[in-house]
PDB file of C-alpha atoms in Angstrom:
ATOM      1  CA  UNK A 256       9.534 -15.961  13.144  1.00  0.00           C
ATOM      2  CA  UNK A 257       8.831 -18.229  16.405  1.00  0.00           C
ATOM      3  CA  UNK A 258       6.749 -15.649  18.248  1.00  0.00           C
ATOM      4  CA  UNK A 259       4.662 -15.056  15.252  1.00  0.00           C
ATOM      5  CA  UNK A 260       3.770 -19.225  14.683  1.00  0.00           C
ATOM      6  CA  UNK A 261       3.361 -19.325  18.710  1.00  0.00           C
ATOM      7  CA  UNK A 262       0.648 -16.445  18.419  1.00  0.00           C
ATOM      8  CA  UNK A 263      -1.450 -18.877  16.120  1.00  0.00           C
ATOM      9  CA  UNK A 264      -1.329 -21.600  19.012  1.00  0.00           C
ATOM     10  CA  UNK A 265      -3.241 -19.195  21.233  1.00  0.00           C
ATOM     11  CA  UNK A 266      -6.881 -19.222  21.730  1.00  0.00           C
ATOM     12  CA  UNK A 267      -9.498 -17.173  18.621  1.00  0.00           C
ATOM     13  CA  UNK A 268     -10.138 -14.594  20.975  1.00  0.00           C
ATOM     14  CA  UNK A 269      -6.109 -14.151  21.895  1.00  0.00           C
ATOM     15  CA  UNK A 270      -5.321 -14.943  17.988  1.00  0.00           C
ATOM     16  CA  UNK A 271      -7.803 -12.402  17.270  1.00  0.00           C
ATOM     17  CA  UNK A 272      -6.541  -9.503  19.585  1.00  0.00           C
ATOM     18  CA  UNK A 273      -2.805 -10.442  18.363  1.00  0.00           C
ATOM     19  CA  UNK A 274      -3.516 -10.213  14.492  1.00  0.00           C
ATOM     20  CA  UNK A 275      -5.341  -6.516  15.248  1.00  0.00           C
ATOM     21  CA  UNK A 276      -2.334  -5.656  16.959  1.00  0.00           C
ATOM     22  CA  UNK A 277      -0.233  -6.829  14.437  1.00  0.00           C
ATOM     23  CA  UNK A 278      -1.924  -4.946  11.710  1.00  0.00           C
ATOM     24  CA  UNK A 279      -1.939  -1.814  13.467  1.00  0.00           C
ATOM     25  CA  UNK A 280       1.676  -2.151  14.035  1.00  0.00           C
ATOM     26  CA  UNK A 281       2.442  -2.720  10.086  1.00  0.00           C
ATOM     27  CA  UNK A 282       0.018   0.107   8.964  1.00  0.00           C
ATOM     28  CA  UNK A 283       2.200   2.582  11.598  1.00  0.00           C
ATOM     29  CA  UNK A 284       5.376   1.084   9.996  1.00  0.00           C
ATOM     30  CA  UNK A 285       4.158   1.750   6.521  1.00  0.00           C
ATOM     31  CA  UNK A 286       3.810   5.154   7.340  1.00  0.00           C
ATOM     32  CA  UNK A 287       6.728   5.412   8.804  1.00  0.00           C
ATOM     33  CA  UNK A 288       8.702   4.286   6.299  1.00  0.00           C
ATOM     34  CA  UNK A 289       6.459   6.660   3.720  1.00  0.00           C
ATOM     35  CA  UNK A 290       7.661   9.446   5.921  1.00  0.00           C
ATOM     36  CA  UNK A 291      11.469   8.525   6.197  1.00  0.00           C
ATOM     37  CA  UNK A 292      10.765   8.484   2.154  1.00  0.00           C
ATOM     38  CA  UNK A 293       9.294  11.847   1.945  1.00  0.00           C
ATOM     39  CA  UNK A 294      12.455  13.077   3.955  1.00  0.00           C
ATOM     40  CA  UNK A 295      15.002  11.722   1.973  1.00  0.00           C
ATOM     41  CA  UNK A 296      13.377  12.927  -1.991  1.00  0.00           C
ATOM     42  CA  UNK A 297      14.051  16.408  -0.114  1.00  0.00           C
ATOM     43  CA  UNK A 298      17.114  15.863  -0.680  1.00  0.00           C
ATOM     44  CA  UNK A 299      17.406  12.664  -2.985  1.00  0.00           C
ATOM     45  CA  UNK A 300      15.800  11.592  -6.452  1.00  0.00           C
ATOM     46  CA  UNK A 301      13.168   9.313  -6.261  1.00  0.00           C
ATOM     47  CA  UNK A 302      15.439   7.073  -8.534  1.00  0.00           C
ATOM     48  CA  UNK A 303      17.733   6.674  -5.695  1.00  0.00           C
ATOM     49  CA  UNK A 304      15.462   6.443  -3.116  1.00  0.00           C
ATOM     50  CA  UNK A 305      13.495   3.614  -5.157  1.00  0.00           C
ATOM     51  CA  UNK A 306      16.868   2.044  -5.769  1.00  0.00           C
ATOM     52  CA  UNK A 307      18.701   2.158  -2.414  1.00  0.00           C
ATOM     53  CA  UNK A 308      14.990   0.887  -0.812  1.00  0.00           C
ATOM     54  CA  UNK A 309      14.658  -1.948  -2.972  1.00  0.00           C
ATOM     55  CA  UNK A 310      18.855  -2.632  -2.316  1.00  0.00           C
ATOM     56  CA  UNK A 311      18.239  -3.089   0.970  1.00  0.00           C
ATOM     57  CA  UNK A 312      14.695  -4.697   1.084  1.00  0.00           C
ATOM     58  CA  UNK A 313      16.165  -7.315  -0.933  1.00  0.00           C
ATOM     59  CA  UNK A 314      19.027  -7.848   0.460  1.00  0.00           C
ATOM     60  CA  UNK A 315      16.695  -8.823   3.569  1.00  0.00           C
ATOM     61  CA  UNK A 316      14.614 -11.209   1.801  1.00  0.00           C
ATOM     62  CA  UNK A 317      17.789 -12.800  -0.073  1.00  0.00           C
ATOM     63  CA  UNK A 318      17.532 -15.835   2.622  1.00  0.00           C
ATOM     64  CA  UNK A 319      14.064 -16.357   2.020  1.00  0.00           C
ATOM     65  CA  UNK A 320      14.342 -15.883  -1.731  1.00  0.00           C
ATOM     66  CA  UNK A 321      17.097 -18.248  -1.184  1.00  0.00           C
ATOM     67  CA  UNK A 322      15.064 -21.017   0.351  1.00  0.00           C
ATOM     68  CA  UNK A 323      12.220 -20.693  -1.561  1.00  0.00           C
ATOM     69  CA  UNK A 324      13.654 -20.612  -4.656  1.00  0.00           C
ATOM     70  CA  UNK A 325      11.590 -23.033  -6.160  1.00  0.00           C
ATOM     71  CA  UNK A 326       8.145 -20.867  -5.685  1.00  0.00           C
ATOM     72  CA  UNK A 327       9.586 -18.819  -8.532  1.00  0.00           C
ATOM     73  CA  UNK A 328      10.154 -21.822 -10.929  1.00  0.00           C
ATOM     74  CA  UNK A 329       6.166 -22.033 -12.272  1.00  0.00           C
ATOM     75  CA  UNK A 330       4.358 -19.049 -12.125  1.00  0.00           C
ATOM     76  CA  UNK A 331       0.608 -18.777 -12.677  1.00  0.00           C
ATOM     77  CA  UNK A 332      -0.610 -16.149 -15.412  1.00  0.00           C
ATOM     78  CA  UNK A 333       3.313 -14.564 -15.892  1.00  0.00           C
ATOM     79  CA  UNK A 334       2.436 -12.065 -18.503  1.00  0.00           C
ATOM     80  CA  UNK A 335      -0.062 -11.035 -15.472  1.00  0.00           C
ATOM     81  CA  UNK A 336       2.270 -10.766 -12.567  1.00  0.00           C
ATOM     82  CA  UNK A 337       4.623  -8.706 -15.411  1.00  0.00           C
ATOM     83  CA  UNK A 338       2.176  -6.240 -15.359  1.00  0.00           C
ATOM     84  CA  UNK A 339       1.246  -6.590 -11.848  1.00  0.00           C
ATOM     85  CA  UNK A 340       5.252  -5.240 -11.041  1.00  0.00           C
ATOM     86  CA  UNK A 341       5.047  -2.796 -13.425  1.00  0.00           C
ATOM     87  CA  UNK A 342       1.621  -1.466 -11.718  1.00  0.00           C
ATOM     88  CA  UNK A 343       3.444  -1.372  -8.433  1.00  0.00           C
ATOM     89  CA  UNK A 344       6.630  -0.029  -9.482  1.00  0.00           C
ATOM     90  CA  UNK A 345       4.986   2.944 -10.955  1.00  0.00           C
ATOM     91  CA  UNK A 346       2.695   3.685  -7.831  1.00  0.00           C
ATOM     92  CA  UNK A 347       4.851   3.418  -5.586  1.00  0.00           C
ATOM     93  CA  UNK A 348       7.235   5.982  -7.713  1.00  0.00           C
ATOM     94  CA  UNK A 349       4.087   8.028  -7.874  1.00  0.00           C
ATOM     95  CA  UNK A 350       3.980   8.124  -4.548  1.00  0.00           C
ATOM     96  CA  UNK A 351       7.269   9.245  -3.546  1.00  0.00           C
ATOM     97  CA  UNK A 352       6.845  11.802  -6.898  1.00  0.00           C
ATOM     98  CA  UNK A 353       3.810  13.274  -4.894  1.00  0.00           C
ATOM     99  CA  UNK A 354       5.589  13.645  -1.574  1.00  0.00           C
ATOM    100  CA  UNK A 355       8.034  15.939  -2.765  1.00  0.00           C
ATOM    101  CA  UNK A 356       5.406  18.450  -3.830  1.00  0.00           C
ATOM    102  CA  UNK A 357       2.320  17.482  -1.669  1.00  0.00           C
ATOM    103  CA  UNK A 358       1.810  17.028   2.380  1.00  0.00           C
ATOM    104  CA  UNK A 359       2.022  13.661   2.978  1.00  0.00           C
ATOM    105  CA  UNK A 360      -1.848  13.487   4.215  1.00  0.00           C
ATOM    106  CA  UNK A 361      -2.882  14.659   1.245  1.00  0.00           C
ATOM    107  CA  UNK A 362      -1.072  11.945  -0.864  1.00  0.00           C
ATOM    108  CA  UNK A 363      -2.650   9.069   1.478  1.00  0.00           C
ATOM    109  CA  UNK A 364      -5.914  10.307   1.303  1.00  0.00           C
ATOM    110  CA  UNK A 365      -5.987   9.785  -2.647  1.00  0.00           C
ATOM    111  CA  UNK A 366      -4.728   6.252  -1.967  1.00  0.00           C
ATOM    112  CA  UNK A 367      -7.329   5.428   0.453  1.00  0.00           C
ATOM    113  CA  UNK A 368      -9.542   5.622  -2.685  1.00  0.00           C
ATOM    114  CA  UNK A 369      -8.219   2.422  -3.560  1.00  0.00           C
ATOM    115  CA  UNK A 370     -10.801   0.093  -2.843  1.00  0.00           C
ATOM    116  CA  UNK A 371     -13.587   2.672  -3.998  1.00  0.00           C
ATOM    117  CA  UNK A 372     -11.892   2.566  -7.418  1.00  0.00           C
ATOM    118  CA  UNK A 373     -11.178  -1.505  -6.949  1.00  0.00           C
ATOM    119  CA  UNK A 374     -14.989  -2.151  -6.584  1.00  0.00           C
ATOM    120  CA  UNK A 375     -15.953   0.482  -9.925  1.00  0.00           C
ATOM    121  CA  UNK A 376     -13.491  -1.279 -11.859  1.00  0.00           C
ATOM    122  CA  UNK A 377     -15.005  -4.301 -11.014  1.00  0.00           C
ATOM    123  CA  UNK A 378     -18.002  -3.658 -12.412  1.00  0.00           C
ATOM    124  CA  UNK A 379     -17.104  -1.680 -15.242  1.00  0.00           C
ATOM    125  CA  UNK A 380     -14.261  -4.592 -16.455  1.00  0.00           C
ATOM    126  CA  UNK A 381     -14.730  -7.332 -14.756  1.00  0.00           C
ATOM    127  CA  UNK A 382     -18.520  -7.550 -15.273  1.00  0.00           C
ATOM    128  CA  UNK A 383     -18.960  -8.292 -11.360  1.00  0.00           C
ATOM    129  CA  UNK A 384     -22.577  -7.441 -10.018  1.00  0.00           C
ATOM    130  CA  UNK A 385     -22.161  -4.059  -7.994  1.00  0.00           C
ATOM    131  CA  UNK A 386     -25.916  -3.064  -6.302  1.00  0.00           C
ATOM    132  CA  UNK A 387     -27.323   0.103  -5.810  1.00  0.00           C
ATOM    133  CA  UNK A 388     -25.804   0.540  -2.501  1.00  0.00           C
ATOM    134  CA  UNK A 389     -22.581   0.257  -3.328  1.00  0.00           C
ATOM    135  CA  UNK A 390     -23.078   2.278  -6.533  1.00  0.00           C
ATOM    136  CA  UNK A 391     -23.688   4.984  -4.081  1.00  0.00           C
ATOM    137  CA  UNK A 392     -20.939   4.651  -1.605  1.00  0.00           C
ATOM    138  CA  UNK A 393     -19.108   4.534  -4.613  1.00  0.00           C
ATOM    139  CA  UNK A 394     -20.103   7.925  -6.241  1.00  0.00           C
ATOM    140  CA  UNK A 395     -20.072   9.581  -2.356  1.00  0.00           C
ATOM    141  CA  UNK A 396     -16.402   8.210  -2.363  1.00  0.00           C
ATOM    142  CA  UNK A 397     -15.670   9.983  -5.423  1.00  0.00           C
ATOM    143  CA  UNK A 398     -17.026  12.884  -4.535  1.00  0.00           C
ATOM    144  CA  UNK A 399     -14.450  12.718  -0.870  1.00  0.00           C
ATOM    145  CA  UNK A 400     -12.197  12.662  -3.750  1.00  0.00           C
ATOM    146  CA  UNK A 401     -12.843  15.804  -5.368  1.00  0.00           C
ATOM    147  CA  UNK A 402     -13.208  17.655  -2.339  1.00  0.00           C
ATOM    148  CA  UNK A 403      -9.932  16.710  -1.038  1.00  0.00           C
ATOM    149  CA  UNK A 404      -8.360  17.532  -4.610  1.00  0.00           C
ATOM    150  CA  UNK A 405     -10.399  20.829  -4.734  1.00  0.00           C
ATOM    151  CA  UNK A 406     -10.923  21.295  -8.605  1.00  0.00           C
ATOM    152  CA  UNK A 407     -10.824  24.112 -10.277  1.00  0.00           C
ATOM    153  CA  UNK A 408      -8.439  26.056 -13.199  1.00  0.00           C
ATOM    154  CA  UNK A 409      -6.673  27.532  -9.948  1.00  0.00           C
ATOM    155  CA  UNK A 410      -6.067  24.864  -7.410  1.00  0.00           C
ATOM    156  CA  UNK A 411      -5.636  21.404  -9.646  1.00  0.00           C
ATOM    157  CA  UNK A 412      -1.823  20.651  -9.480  1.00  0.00           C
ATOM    158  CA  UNK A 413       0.184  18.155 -11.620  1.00  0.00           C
ATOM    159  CA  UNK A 414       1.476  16.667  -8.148  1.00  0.00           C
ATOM    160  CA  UNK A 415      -2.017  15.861  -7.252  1.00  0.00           C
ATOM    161  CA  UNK A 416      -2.720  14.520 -10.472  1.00  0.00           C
ATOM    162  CA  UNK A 417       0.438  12.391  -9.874  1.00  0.00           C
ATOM    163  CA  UNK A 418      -0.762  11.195  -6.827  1.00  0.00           C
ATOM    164  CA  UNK A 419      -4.669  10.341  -7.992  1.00  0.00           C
ATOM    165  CA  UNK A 420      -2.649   8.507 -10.815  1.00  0.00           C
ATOM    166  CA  UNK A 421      -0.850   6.444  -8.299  1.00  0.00           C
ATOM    167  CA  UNK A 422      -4.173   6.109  -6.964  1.00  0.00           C
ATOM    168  CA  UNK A 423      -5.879   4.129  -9.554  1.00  0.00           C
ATOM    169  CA  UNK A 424      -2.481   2.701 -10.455  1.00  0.00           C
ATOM    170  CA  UNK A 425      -2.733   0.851  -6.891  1.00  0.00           C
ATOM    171  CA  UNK A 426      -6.390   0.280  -7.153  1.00  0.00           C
ATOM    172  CA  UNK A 427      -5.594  -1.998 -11.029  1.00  0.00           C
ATOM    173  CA  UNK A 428      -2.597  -3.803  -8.863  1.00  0.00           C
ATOM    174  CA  UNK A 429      -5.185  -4.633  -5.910  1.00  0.00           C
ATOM    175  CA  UNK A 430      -7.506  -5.600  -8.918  1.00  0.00           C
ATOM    176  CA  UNK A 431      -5.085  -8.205 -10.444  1.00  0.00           C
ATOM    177  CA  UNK A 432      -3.643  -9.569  -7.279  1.00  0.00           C
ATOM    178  CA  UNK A 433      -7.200 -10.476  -6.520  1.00  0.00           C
ATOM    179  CA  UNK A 434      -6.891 -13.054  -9.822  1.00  0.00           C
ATOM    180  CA  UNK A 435      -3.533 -14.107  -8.405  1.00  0.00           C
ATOM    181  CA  UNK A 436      -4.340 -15.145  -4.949  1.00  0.00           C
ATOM    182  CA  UNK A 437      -2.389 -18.477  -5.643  1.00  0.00           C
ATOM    183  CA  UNK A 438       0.868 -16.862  -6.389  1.00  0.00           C
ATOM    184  CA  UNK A 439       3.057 -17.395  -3.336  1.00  0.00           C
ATOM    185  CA  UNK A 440       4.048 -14.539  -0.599  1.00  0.00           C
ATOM    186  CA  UNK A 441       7.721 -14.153  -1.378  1.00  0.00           C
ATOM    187  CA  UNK A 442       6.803 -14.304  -5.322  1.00  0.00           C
ATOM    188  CA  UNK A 443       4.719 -11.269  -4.418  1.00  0.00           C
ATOM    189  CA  UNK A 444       6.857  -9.633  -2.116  1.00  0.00           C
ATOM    190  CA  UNK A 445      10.337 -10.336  -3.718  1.00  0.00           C
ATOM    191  CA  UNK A 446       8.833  -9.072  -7.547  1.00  0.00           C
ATOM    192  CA  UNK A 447       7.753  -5.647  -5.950  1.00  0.00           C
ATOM    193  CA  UNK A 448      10.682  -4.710  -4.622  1.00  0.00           C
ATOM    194  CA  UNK A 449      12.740  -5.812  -7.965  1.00  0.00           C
ATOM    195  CA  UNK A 450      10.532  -3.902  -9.670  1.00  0.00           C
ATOM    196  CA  UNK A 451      11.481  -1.084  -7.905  1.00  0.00           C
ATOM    197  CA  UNK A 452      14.770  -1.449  -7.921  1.00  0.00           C
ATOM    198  CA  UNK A 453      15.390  -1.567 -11.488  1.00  0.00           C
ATOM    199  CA  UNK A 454      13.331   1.461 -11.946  1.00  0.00           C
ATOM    200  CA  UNK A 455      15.483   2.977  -9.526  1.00  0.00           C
ATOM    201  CA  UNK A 456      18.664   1.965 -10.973  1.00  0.00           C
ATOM    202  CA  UNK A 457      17.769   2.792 -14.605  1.00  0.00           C
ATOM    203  CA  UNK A 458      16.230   6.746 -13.176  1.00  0.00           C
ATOM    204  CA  UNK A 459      18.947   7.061 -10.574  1.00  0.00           C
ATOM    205  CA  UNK A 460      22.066   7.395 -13.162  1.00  0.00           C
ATOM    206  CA  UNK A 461      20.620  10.763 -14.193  1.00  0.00           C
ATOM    207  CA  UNK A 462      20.594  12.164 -10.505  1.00  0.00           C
ATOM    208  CA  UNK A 463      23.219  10.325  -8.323  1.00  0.00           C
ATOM    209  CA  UNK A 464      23.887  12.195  -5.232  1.00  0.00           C
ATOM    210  CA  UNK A 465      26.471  10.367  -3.315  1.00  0.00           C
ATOM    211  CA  UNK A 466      24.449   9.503   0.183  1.00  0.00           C
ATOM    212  CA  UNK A 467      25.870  10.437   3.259  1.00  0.00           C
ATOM    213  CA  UNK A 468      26.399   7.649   5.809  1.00  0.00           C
ATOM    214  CA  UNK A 469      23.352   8.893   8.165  1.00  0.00           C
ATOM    215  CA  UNK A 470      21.479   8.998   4.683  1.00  0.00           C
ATOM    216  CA  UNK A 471      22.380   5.491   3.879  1.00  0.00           C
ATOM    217  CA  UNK A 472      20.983   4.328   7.354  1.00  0.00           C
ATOM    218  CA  UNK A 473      17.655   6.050   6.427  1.00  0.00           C
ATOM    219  CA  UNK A 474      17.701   4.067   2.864  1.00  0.00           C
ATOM    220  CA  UNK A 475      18.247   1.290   4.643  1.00  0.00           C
ATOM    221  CA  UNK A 476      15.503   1.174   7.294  1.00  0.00           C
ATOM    222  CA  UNK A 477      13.057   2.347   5.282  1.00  0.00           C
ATOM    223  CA  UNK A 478      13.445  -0.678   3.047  1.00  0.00           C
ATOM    224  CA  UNK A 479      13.814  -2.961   6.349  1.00  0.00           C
ATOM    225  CA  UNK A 480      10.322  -0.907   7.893  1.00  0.00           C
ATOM    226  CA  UNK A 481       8.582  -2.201   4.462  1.00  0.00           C
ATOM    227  CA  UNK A 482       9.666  -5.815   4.330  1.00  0.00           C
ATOM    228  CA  UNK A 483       8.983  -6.023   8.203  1.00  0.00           C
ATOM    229  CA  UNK A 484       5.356  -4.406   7.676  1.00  0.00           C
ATOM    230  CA  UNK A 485       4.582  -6.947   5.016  1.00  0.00           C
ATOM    231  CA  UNK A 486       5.920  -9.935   7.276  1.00  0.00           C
ATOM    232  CA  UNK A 487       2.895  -8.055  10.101  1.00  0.00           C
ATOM    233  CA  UNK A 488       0.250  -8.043   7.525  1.00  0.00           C
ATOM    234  CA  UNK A 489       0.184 -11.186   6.146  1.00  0.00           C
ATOM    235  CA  UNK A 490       0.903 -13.318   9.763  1.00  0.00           C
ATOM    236  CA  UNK A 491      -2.460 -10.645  10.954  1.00  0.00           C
ATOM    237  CA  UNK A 492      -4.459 -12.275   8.426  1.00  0.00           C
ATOM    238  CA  UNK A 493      -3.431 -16.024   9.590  1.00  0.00           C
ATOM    239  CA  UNK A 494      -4.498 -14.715  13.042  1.00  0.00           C
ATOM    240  CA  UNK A 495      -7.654 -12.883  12.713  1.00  0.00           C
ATOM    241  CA  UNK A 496     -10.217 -12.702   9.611  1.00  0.00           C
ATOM    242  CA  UNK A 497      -9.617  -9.952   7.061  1.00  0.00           C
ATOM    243  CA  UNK A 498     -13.392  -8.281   8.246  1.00  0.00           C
ATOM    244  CA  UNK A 499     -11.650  -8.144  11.564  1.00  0.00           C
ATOM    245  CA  UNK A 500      -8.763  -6.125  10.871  1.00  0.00           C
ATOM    246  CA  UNK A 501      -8.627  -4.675   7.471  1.00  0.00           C
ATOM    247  CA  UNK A 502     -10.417  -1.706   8.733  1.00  0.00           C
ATOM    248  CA  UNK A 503      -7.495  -0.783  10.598  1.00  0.00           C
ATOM    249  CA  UNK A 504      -5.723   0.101   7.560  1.00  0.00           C
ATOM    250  CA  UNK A 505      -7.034   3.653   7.360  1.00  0.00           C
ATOM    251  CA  UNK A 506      -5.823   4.526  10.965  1.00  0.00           C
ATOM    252  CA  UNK A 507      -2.650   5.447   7.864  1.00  0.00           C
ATOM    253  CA  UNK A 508      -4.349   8.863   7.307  1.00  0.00           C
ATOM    254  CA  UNK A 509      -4.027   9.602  11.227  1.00  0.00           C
ATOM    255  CA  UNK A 510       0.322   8.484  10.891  1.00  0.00           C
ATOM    256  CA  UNK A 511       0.277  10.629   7.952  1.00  0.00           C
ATOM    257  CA  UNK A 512      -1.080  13.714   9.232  1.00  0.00           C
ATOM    258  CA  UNK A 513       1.188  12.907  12.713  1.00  0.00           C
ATOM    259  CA  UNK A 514       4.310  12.136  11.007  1.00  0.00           C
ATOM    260  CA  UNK A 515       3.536  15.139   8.639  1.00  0.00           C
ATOM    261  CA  UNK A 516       3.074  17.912  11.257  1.00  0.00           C
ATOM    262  CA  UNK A 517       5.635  16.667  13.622  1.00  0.00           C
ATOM    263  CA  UNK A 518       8.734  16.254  10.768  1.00  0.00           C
ATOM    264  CA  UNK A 519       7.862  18.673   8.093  1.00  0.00           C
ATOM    265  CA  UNK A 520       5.393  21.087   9.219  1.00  0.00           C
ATOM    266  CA  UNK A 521       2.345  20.055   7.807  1.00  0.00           C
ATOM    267  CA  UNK A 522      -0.945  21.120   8.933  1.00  0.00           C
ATOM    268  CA  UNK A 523      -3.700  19.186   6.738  1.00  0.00           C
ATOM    269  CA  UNK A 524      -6.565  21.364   5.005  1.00  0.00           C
ATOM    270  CA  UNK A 525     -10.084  21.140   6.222  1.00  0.00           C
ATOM    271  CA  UNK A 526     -10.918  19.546   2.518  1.00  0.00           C
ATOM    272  CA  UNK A 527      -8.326  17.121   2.906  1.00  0.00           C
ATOM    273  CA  UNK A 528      -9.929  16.289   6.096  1.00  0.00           C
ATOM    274  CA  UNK A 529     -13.358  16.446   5.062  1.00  0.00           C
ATOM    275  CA  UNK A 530     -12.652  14.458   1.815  1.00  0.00           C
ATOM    276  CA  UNK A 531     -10.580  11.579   4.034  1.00  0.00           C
ATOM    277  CA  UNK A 532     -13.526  10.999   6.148  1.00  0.00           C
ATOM    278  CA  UNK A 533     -15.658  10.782   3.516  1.00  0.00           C
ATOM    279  CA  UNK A 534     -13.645   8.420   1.554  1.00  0.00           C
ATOM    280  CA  UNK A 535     -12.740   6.100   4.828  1.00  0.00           C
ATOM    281  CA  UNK A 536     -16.342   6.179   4.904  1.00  0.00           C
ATOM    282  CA  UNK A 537     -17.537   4.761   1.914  1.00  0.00           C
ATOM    283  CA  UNK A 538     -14.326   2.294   1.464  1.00  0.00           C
ATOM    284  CA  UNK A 539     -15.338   1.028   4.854  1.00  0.00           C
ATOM    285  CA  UNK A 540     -18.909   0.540   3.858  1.00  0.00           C
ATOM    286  CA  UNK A 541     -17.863  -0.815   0.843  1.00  0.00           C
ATOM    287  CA  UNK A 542     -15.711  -3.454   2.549  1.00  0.00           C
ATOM    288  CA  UNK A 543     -18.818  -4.316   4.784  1.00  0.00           C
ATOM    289  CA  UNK A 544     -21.123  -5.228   1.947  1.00  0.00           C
ATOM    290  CA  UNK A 545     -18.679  -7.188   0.148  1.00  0.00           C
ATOM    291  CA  UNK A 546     -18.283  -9.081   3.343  1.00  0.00           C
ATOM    292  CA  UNK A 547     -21.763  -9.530   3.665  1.00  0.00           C
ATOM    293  CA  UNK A 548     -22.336 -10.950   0.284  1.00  0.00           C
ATOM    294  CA  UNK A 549     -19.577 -13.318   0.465  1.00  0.00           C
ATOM    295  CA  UNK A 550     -16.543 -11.561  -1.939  1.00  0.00           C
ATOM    296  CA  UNK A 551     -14.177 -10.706   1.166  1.00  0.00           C
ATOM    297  CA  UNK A 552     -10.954 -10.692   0.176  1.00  0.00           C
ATOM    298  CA  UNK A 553      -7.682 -12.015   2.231  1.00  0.00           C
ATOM    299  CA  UNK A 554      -5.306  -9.425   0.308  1.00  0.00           C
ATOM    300  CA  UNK A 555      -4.032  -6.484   2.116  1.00  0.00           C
ATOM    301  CA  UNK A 556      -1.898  -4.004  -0.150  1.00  0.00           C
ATOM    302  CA  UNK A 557      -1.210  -0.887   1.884  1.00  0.00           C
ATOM    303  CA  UNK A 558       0.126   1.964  -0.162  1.00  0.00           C
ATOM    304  CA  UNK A 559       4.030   1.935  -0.878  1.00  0.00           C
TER     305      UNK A 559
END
C-alpha cells in the first residue's frame, strides 16, 4: 500500500492527523460490515455468513499469506494462539447470533465493555496491580452494563446473554493477544478469519440456502470491508500513538445506532443509551490511567 508507507514520511503532526483519520475510517468500516452482516442472518445462517465472509476475506489475503509464508513456520506459544482462534471464532459468531435477535446498538454496547472486563481480568488472573481508581471505573462500567441489559425475570433475554458472552469472549482474546504481541500481523489476521471459516463450513451444512448473486456480492464485501479495516488499524498505529487514536474506537456505538435506524428501523432505548455512555466512560478512563502508568497497549481489536 504506497499511499499508506508515504503517509509515514510526512511530518508527526501530518502522521498524526493521518493515523486519526485512518482509524476513524476502519472503525466506520467495521460497522459497516457488522451491518451488511446483520442484513444478511435475516435471511442467512450465521454458518454461511461466517463461511462465505471468511471465503472471501481469505481469498484477499491469499497473496500476502502467500508471501509471507514463512511467518507461519515458528509460532510463539501455539497451544495459545489455538485458543486465541477459537476465542475469536466464537465472538464473532456471537455476534452475528445477537444481531438476529437484538438492535445492532445494543449488541455494540456490550462489546464496548471489552476493555472494562480486559483490565478486571487482569487483576483477578493475571495478578496485575489494578488501584482504587480503576477499581471504580471498573464497577461504574459494570453497572453501564446492567443498565443497558436491564435485569430482571421479565426483560433478561438469551440473545443478550449471547451477546454479553461474546462480550467477555472478546475481552479473554484482547487478554491473550496482549501476551502475543510478537506474533506477526498476517499470523493474526489470516488465523481469525480461518477460524471462522471452518466454523462456518462445519454449521453451514445444516442450513445452506443457495445465495443469490446480489447476496453473494454482500458476502463478499463484507469480508473485503473487514480485511481492509484491519489493513487501517494497524498502518493508524504506525502513524500516530495508540493514546492518540484508540479513543476513536467507540465513535462504533454512533455507526451502530446510524446504520441501525437508517437500514432496519432501529431506534436505541434510553438504557442502551444511558448504559453506552457510561461504559465509553469508564473504558475511556480506564485507557487513560493505564497510559499514565506506563501499560498502554499497541493492540486494537475492534469487535467482529
Amino acid at each position: 500500500m504506497p499511499l499508506f508507507k508515504n503517509l509515514s514520511a510526512y511530518d508527526d503532526r501530518s502522521a498524526r492527523l493521518a493515523g486519526i483519520g485512518l482509524m476513524v475510517l476502519s472503525i466506520f468500516m467495521f460497522s459497516f460490515g457488522d451491518a451488511m452482516g446483520k442484513f444478511l442472518v435475516g435471511t442467512y445462517s450465521v454458518g454461511q455468513l461466517l463461511f462465505l465472509r471468511a471465503c472471501a476475506a481469505l481469498l484477499l489475503l491469499s497473496p500476502l499469506i502467500w508471501t509471507q509464508r514463512h511467518q507461519f513456520l515458528h509460532l510463539e506459544r501455539p497451544g495459545l494462539q489455538l485458543v486465541r482462534v477459537v476465542l475469536s471464532t466464537l465472538e464473532v459468531a456471537a455476534f452475528f447470533l445477537a444481531t438476529v435477535y437484538l438492535p445492532l446498538a445494543d449488541v455494540i454496547t456490550y462489546y464496548l465493555a471489552g476493555p472494562i472486563f480486559v483490565t478486571a481480568m487482569s487483576a483477578i488472573f493475571l495478578g496485575e496491580k489494578v488501584g482504587w481508581r480503576r477499581w471504580t471505573a471498573i464497577l461504574i462500567g459494570f453497572c453501564g452494563v446492567l443498565i443497558a441489559l436491564r435485569p430482571s425475570a421479565q426483560t433478561v433475554s438469551l440473545p443478550a446473554l449471547i451477546a454479553l458472552g461474546g462480550s467477555l469472549s472478546f475481552a479473554t482474546l484482547m487478554l491473550i493477544t496482549r501476551s502475543l504481541r510478537k506474533t506477526p500481523d498476517i499470523v493474526m489476521a489470516s488465523s481469525q478469519f480461518l477460524g471462522t471459516f471452518s466454523l462456518g463450513a462445519v454449521l453451514s451444512v445444516f442450513n445452506w440456502v443457495p445465495p443469490t448473486p446480489g447476496s453473494l456480492a454482500i458476502f463478499a464485501a463484507a469480508g473485503l470491508v473487514s480485511v481492509t479495516a484491519l489493513f487501517c488499524v494497524n498502518r493508524s498505529l504506525k502513524l500516530a500513538p495508540a493514546s492518540v487514536v484508540v479513543p476513536y474506537q467507540y465513535s462504533m456505538i454512533v455507526w451502530a445506532v446510524i446504520f441501525g435506524f437508517v437500514v432496519f428501523g432501529d431506534v436505541p432505548s434510553i438504557a442502551t443509551l444511558v448504559g453506552a455512555a457510561i461504559i465509553i466512560g469508564a473504558g475511556f478512563y480506564i485507557y487513560l490511567r493505564e497510559r499514565d502508568l506506563g501499560r498502554e497497549s499497541d493492540e486494537v481489536n475492534p469487535p467482529a
